[in-house]
Amino acid sequence: MLSAVSKALCVSKTSAKPAVQWSIVRCLSSLANDASISLLEPFKLHRLDDGPSRDTTLTRDDALRYYRQMQTIRRMETAAGSLYKSKEIRGFCHLYSGQEACCVGIQNALTSDDSIITAYRAHGWAYMRGIPVHGILAELTGRKTGCAQGKGGSMHMYGKNFYGGNGIVGAQVPLGGGIALAHKYRQDNSVCISLYGDGAANQGQIFETFNMAKLWDLPAIFVCENNKYGMGTSVERASASLDYYTRGDYIPGIWVDGMDVVAVRDATKFAKEYCLSGKGPLVMEVETYRYHGHSMSDPGTSYRKREEVQEMRQQRDPVSIFML
């Protein structure tokens, strides 16, 4: 097992360039301390007079940190995939490859006092909330040295102000509403991020939570990680409305390119400031893509073409397009 982990986690000195270069060069030389950049995709707003600016700055240290974090998660998930195929990991295993910019961007706009609760695609989130790679892989393989002593597995990892990994579709959102209520009750100037996928976006309990969160103006950010497929069903076949950021109706919303780590960071900063100003909750949609199937037991090729996945890897990969 250790050899498989070591091989998968080794960081190469070079990385493949995307097939289509961005119109802006996100390069920070060894002599530059920061750079001014313009985001490619504009934010889409719902019931908001203004949103984050498309013109932003990125420091050298931040850029290196984001890149290192995304690369670590990518290699950790590659290791997890190899361990699953060699039967070192049993049961469920949902990989986060392709969605790294979501967790890295959001976490880098938060503090350790802010709370996060997510669904079962939780490995990347566990790492970003302070659980080391060893603790995650040990948990996946059922070791006592895992972050939940080997008893939680892929879907149930926890850390400080990180409330998991939850296996019931959509059930984490009402729990996140309760966590946001606790933040408001304690007046600790913190928010709760409740994450769910496009496959859970039609759940009734989510809309019930929206209602209560707005009634009480909770410091809650509801984030839909739209990776285009709920299990094997495309969003076009599952949802009458694909504008998930507008689903809160009376709750303002924002859409952000989930393949752009800087855009996700800035959108989250905006959302947090909005919630902490006393205006109540906000819905955020991060449009992203998963490279693997729904879980390791799903090859992911019966409901989408291999060419579609390959095109996303070549042109929209969040790690490759973040050129340093």
Coordinates of C-alpha atoms in Angstrom, one line a residue:
M1 CA 0.0 0.0 0.0
L2 CA 2.8 2.4 0.9
S3 CA 4.5 2.0 -2.4
A4 CA 1.2 2.8 -4.3
V5 CA 0.6 5.9 -2.1
S6 CA 4.2 7.1 -2.5
K7 CA 4.1 6.6 -6.3
A8 CA 0.8 8.4 -6.7
L9 CA 1.7 11.3 -4.5
C10 CA 5.0 12.2 -5.9
V11 CA 4.9 15.7 -7.5
S12 CA 6.4 16.0 -10.9
K13 CA 8.6 18.9 -11.9
T14 CA 6.6 19.7 -15.0
S15 CA 2.8 19.7 -15.8
A16 CA 1.0 19.4 -19.1
K17 CA -0.2 22.7 -20.6
P18 CA -3.8 23.0 -21.5
A19 CA -4.8 22.6 -25.1
V20 CA -6.3 26.1 -25.1
Q21 CA -4.4 28.8 -23.4
W22 CA -6.2 31.4 -21.4
S23 CA -6.3 35.0 -22.8
I24 CA -4.5 36.2 -19.8
V25 CA -1.2 34.8 -18.5
R26 CA -1.4 33.9 -14.8
C27 CA 2.3 34.0 -14.2
L28 CA 4.2 35.2 -11.2
S29 CA 7.9 35.3 -11.7
S30 CA 10.3 34.8 -8.9
L31 CA 10.8 38.5 -8.8
A32 CA 7.1 39.5 -8.6
N33 CA 5.2 39.6 -5.3
D34 CA 1.7 40.0 -6.7
A35 CA -0.1 40.3 -10.0
S36 CA -3.3 42.0 -11.2
I37 CA -5.5 39.7 -13.2
S38 CA -8.9 39.8 -14.8
L39 CA -11.2 36.8 -14.4
L40 CA -12.3 35.3 -17.7
E41 CA -15.9 34.4 -16.7
P42 CA -18.2 37.1 -15.3
F43 CA -20.2 36.4 -12.2
K44 CA -23.9 35.9 -12.6
L45 CA -26.1 37.6 -10.0
H46 CA -29.6 37.0 -8.6
R47 CA -31.3 39.7 -6.5
L48 CA -27.9 41.4 -6.0
D49 CA -27.2 45.0 -7.1
D50 CA -23.5 44.3 -7.4
G51 CA -21.1 41.4 -6.9
P52 CA -17.3 40.7 -6.8
S53 CA -15.1 42.6 -9.2
R54 CA -13.6 40.7 -12.2
D55 CA -10.4 42.6 -11.6
T56 CA -8.5 41.2 -8.7
T57 CA -5.0 40.6 -7.4
L58 CA -3.0 37.5 -6.6
T59 CA 0.1 37.4 -4.5
R60 CA 3.0 35.1 -5.2
D61 CA 2.6 33.2 -1.9
D62 CA -1.1 32.7 -2.4
A63 CA -0.6 31.5 -5.9
L64 CA 2.0 28.9 -4.9
R65 CA -0.2 27.8 -2.0
Y66 CA -3.3 27.3 -4.2
Y67 CA -1.3 25.4 -6.8
R68 CA 0.3 23.2 -4.2
Q69 CA -3.1 22.5 -2.5
M70 CA -4.8 21.6 -5.8
Q71 CA -1.9 19.3 -6.8
T72 CA -1.9 17.6 -3.5
I73 CA -5.6 16.8 -3.7
R74 CA -5.3 15.6 -7.3
R75 CA -2.5 13.2 -6.4
M76 CA -4.2 12.1 -3.2
E77 CA -7.3 11.2 -5.2
T78 CA -5.1 9.4 -7.8
A79 CA -3.6 7.4 -4.9
A80 CA -7.1 6.6 -3.5
G81 CA -8.2 5.4 -7.0
S82 CA -5.2 3.1 -7.2
L83 CA -5.8 1.7 -3.7
Y84 CA -9.4 1.0 -4.5
K85 CA -8.4 -0.9 -7.7
S86 CA -6.0 -2.9 -5.6
K87 CA -8.7 -3.6 -3.1
E88 CA -6.9 -1.8 -0.3
I89 CA -10.0 0.4 -0.1
R90 CA -13.4 -1.3 0.2
G91 CA -16.9 0.0 0.1
F92 CA -17.8 3.5 -1.2
C93 CA -15.2 5.8 -2.6
H94 CA -16.2 9.1 -4.3
L95 CA -13.3 11.0 -5.9
Y96 CA -12.9 14.8 -6.1
S97 CA -10.6 14.9 -9.2
G98 CA -11.6 17.9 -11.4
Q99 CA -13.3 19.8 -8.6
E100 CA -10.2 20.9 -6.7
A101 CA -10.6 24.7 -7.4
C102 CA -13.9 24.6 -5.5
C103 CA -12.6 23.5 -2.1
V104 CA -9.3 25.3 -2.4
G105 CA -10.9 28.6 -3.5
I106 CA -13.6 28.5 -0.8
Q107 CA -11.4 27.5 2.1
N108 CA -8.9 30.3 1.3
A109 CA -11.6 32.8 1.8
L110 CA -12.5 31.4 5.2
T111 CA -11.0 31.1 8.7
S112 CA -10.7 28.1 10.9
D113 CA -13.7 29.5 12.9
D114 CA -16.0 29.2 9.9
S115 CA -17.8 25.9 9.5
I116 CA -18.2 23.6 6.6
I117 CA -20.5 20.6 6.0
T118 CA -20.6 18.7 2.8
A119 CA -21.9 15.5 1.2
Y120 CA -20.0 12.3 0.5
R121 CA -17.4 13.6 -2.0
A122 CA -15.4 14.8 0.9
H123 CA -11.7 13.9 0.6
G124 CA -10.6 17.3 -0.8
W125 CA -12.6 19.1 1.8
A126 CA -11.1 17.0 4.6
Y127 CA -7.6 17.9 3.4
M128 CA -8.5 21.6 3.2
R129 CA -9.9 21.6 6.7
G130 CA -6.6 20.4 8.2
I131 CA -6.7 16.6 8.0
P132 CA -3.3 15.4 6.6
V133 CA -3.1 13.2 3.6
H134 CA -2.0 10.2 5.7
G135 CA -5.1 10.6 7.9
I136 CA -7.4 10.6 4.9
L137 CA -5.8 7.6 3.1
A138 CA -5.5 5.7 6.4
E139 CA -9.2 6.3 7.0
L140 CA -10.0 5.1 3.5
T141 CA -8.2 1.9 4.1
G142 CA -9.8 1.3 7.5
R143 CA -6.7 2.0 9.7
K144 CA -6.9 3.2 13.2
T145 CA -4.6 6.1 12.4
G146 CA -7.3 7.5 10.1
C147 CA -9.1 10.7 10.9
A148 CA -12.1 8.8 12.2
Q149 CA -10.1 5.8 13.5
G150 CA -10.9 3.8 10.4
K151 CA -14.7 3.7 11.2
G152 CA -16.0 6.4 8.9
G153 CA -14.5 5.6 5.5
S154 CA -14.8 7.7 2.4
M155 CA -18.0 9.5 3.4
H156 CA -17.5 10.3 7.1
M157 CA -14.5 12.4 7.8
Y158 CA -14.5 15.1 10.4
G159 CA -12.2 17.8 11.8
K160 CA -12.4 21.2 13.6
N161 CA -15.5 23.0 12.4
F162 CA -15.7 20.4 9.6
Y163 CA -18.9 18.4 10.1
G164 CA -18.3 15.8 7.4
G165 CA -19.0 13.9 4.8
N166 CA -22.7 12.9 5.0
G167 CA -24.1 9.9 3.2
I168 CA -27.8 10.8 2.9
V169 CA -28.4 12.9 -0.2
G170 CA -29.2 16.5 0.8
A171 CA -29.4 15.8 4.5
Q172 CA -26.4 17.9 5.3
V173 CA -28.1 21.1 4.3
P174 CA -30.6 21.2 7.2
L175 CA -27.7 20.4 9.5
G176 CA -25.8 23.3 8.1
G177 CA -28.7 25.5 8.8
G178 CA -28.5 24.5 12.4
I179 CA -24.8 25.2 12.5
A180 CA -25.4 28.7 11.1
L181 CA -28.0 29.2 13.8
A182 CA -25.4 28.3 16.4
H183 CA -23.0 30.9 14.9
K184 CA -25.6 33.6 15.1
Y185 CA -26.6 32.6 18.6
R186 CA -23.0 32.8 19.8
Q187 CA -22.4 36.0 17.8
D188 CA -18.9 34.7 16.8
N189 CA -18.7 36.5 13.4
S190 CA -18.5 33.3 11.5
V191 CA -20.5 31.6 8.7
C192 CA -21.4 28.1 7.8
I193 CA -20.9 26.7 4.3
S194 CA -23.4 24.0 3.4
L195 CA -22.4 22.1 0.2
Y196 CA -24.6 19.9 -1.9
G197 CA -24.5 18.7 -5.5
D198 CA -26.8 19.3 -8.5
G199 CA -28.2 15.8 -7.9
A200 CA -29.5 16.9 -4.4
A201 CA -30.6 20.4 -5.6
N202 CA -34.3 19.3 -6.0
Q203 CA -34.6 17.9 -2.5
G204 CA -37.5 19.4 -0.5
Q205 CA -35.4 19.6 2.7
I206 CA -33.1 22.1 1.0
F207 CA -35.9 24.5 0.2
E208 CA -37.2 24.1 3.8
T209 CA -33.8 25.1 5.0
F210 CA -33.7 28.1 2.7
N211 CA -37.0 29.3 4.1
M212 CA -35.9 29.1 7.8
A213 CA -32.5 30.6 7.0
K214 CA -34.1 33.6 5.4
L215 CA -36.7 34.0 8.2
W216 CA -33.9 34.1 10.8
D217 CA -31.3 35.8 8.5
L218 CA -28.7 33.2 9.3
P219 CA -25.0 33.5 8.4
A220 CA -25.4 30.7 5.9
I221 CA -23.9 30.2 2.5
F222 CA -25.5 27.4 0.5
V223 CA -23.1 26.2 -2.2
C224 CA -24.3 24.0 -5.1
E225 CA -21.3 22.2 -6.5
N226 CA -22.7 21.6 -10.0
N227 CA -20.5 19.0 -11.6
K228 CA -23.1 18.3 -14.4
Y229 CA -24.1 14.8 -13.3
G230 CA -26.1 13.5 -10.4
M231 CA -24.9 9.9 -10.3
G232 CA -25.6 8.9 -14.0
T233 CA -28.2 11.6 -14.8
S234 CA -27.2 14.8 -16.5
V235 CA -28.5 18.1 -15.1
E236 CA -30.6 18.7 -18.3
R237 CA -32.5 15.5 -17.6
A238 CA -33.0 16.1 -13.9
S239 CA -33.8 19.8 -13.4
A240 CA -36.4 22.0 -15.1
S241 CA -34.2 25.0 -14.1
L242 CA -30.4 24.8 -14.5
D243 CA -29.8 28.2 -12.8
Y244 CA -29.1 26.7 -9.4
Y245 CA -27.9 30.1 -8.0
T246 CA -31.5 31.4 -8.5
R247 CA -33.1 28.5 -6.7
G248 CA -33.3 30.4 -3.4
D249 CA -35.9 32.7 -5.0
Y250 CA -36.1 35.3 -2.2
I251 CA -32.5 34.5 -1.3
P252 CA -29.8 36.3 -3.4
G253 CA -27.5 34.1 -5.4
I254 CA -24.3 34.2 -7.3
W255 CA -22.8 31.9 -10.1
V256 CA -19.1 31.4 -10.3
D257 CA -16.8 29.4 -12.6
G258 CA -15.8 26.5 -10.4
M259 CA -12.8 25.7 -12.5
D260 CA -11.2 29.0 -11.6
V261 CA -9.7 28.9 -8.1
V262 CA -9.3 32.7 -7.8
A263 CA -12.9 33.4 -8.9
V264 CA -14.2 30.9 -6.4
R265 CA -12.1 32.6 -3.7
D266 CA -13.4 36.1 -4.5
A267 CA -17.0 34.9 -4.7
T268 CA -16.7 33.3 -1.3
K269 CA -15.2 36.4 0.2
F270 CA -18.1 38.4 -1.2
A271 CA -20.6 35.9 0.1
K272 CA -19.1 35.9 3.6
E273 CA -19.1 39.6 3.9
Y274 CA -22.7 39.7 2.7
C275 CA -23.9 37.2 5.3
L276 CA -21.9 38.8 8.1
S277 CA -23.4 42.2 7.3
G278 CA -26.7 41.0 8.7
K279 CA -28.4 40.5 5.3
G280 CA -29.0 36.8 5.8
P281 CA -28.1 33.8 3.7
L282 CA -26.8 33.6 0.1
V283 CA -26.9 30.8 -2.5
M284 CA -23.8 30.2 -4.5
E285 CA -23.4 27.9 -7.5
V286 CA -19.9 26.7 -8.5
E287 CA -20.0 25.2 -12.0
T288 CA -17.4 22.4 -12.1
Y289 CA -16.8 18.9 -13.5
R290 CA -15.9 15.5 -12.1
Y291 CA -13.5 13.4 -14.1
H292 CA -14.4 10.0 -12.6
G293 CA -17.7 8.3 -12.3
H294 CA -20.1 9.0 -9.4
S295 CA -18.1 6.6 -7.3
M296 CA -15.3 4.1 -8.1
S297 CA -17.9 1.5 -8.9
D298 CA -19.2 3.7 -11.8
P299 CA -17.0 3.8 -14.9
G300 CA -18.6 7.1 -15.8
T301 CA -18.8 6.2 -19.5
S302 CA -22.3 4.9 -20.0
Y303 CA -24.0 8.3 -19.8
R304 CA -21.3 10.6 -21.2
K305 CA -18.7 10.2 -24.0
R306 CA -15.0 9.7 -23.2
E307 CA -14.3 12.6 -25.6
E308 CA -16.3 15.0 -23.3
V309 CA -14.2 14.1 -20.3
Q310 CA -11.0 14.4 -22.4
E311 CA -12.0 17.8 -23.6
M312 CA -12.6 19.0 -20.1
R313 CA -9.2 17.7 -19.0
Q314 CA -7.4 19.4 -21.8
Q315 CA -9.2 22.7 -21.9
R316 CA -10.7 23.4 -18.5
D317 CA -8.6 21.5 -15.9
P318 CA -8.4 23.7 -12.8
V319 CA -4.8 22.7 -12.0
S320 CA -3.4 23.0 -15.5
I321 CA -4.9 26.4 -16.3
F322 CA -3.6 27.8 -13.1
M323 CA -0.2 28.4 -14.7
L324 CA 2.6 29.6 -12.4

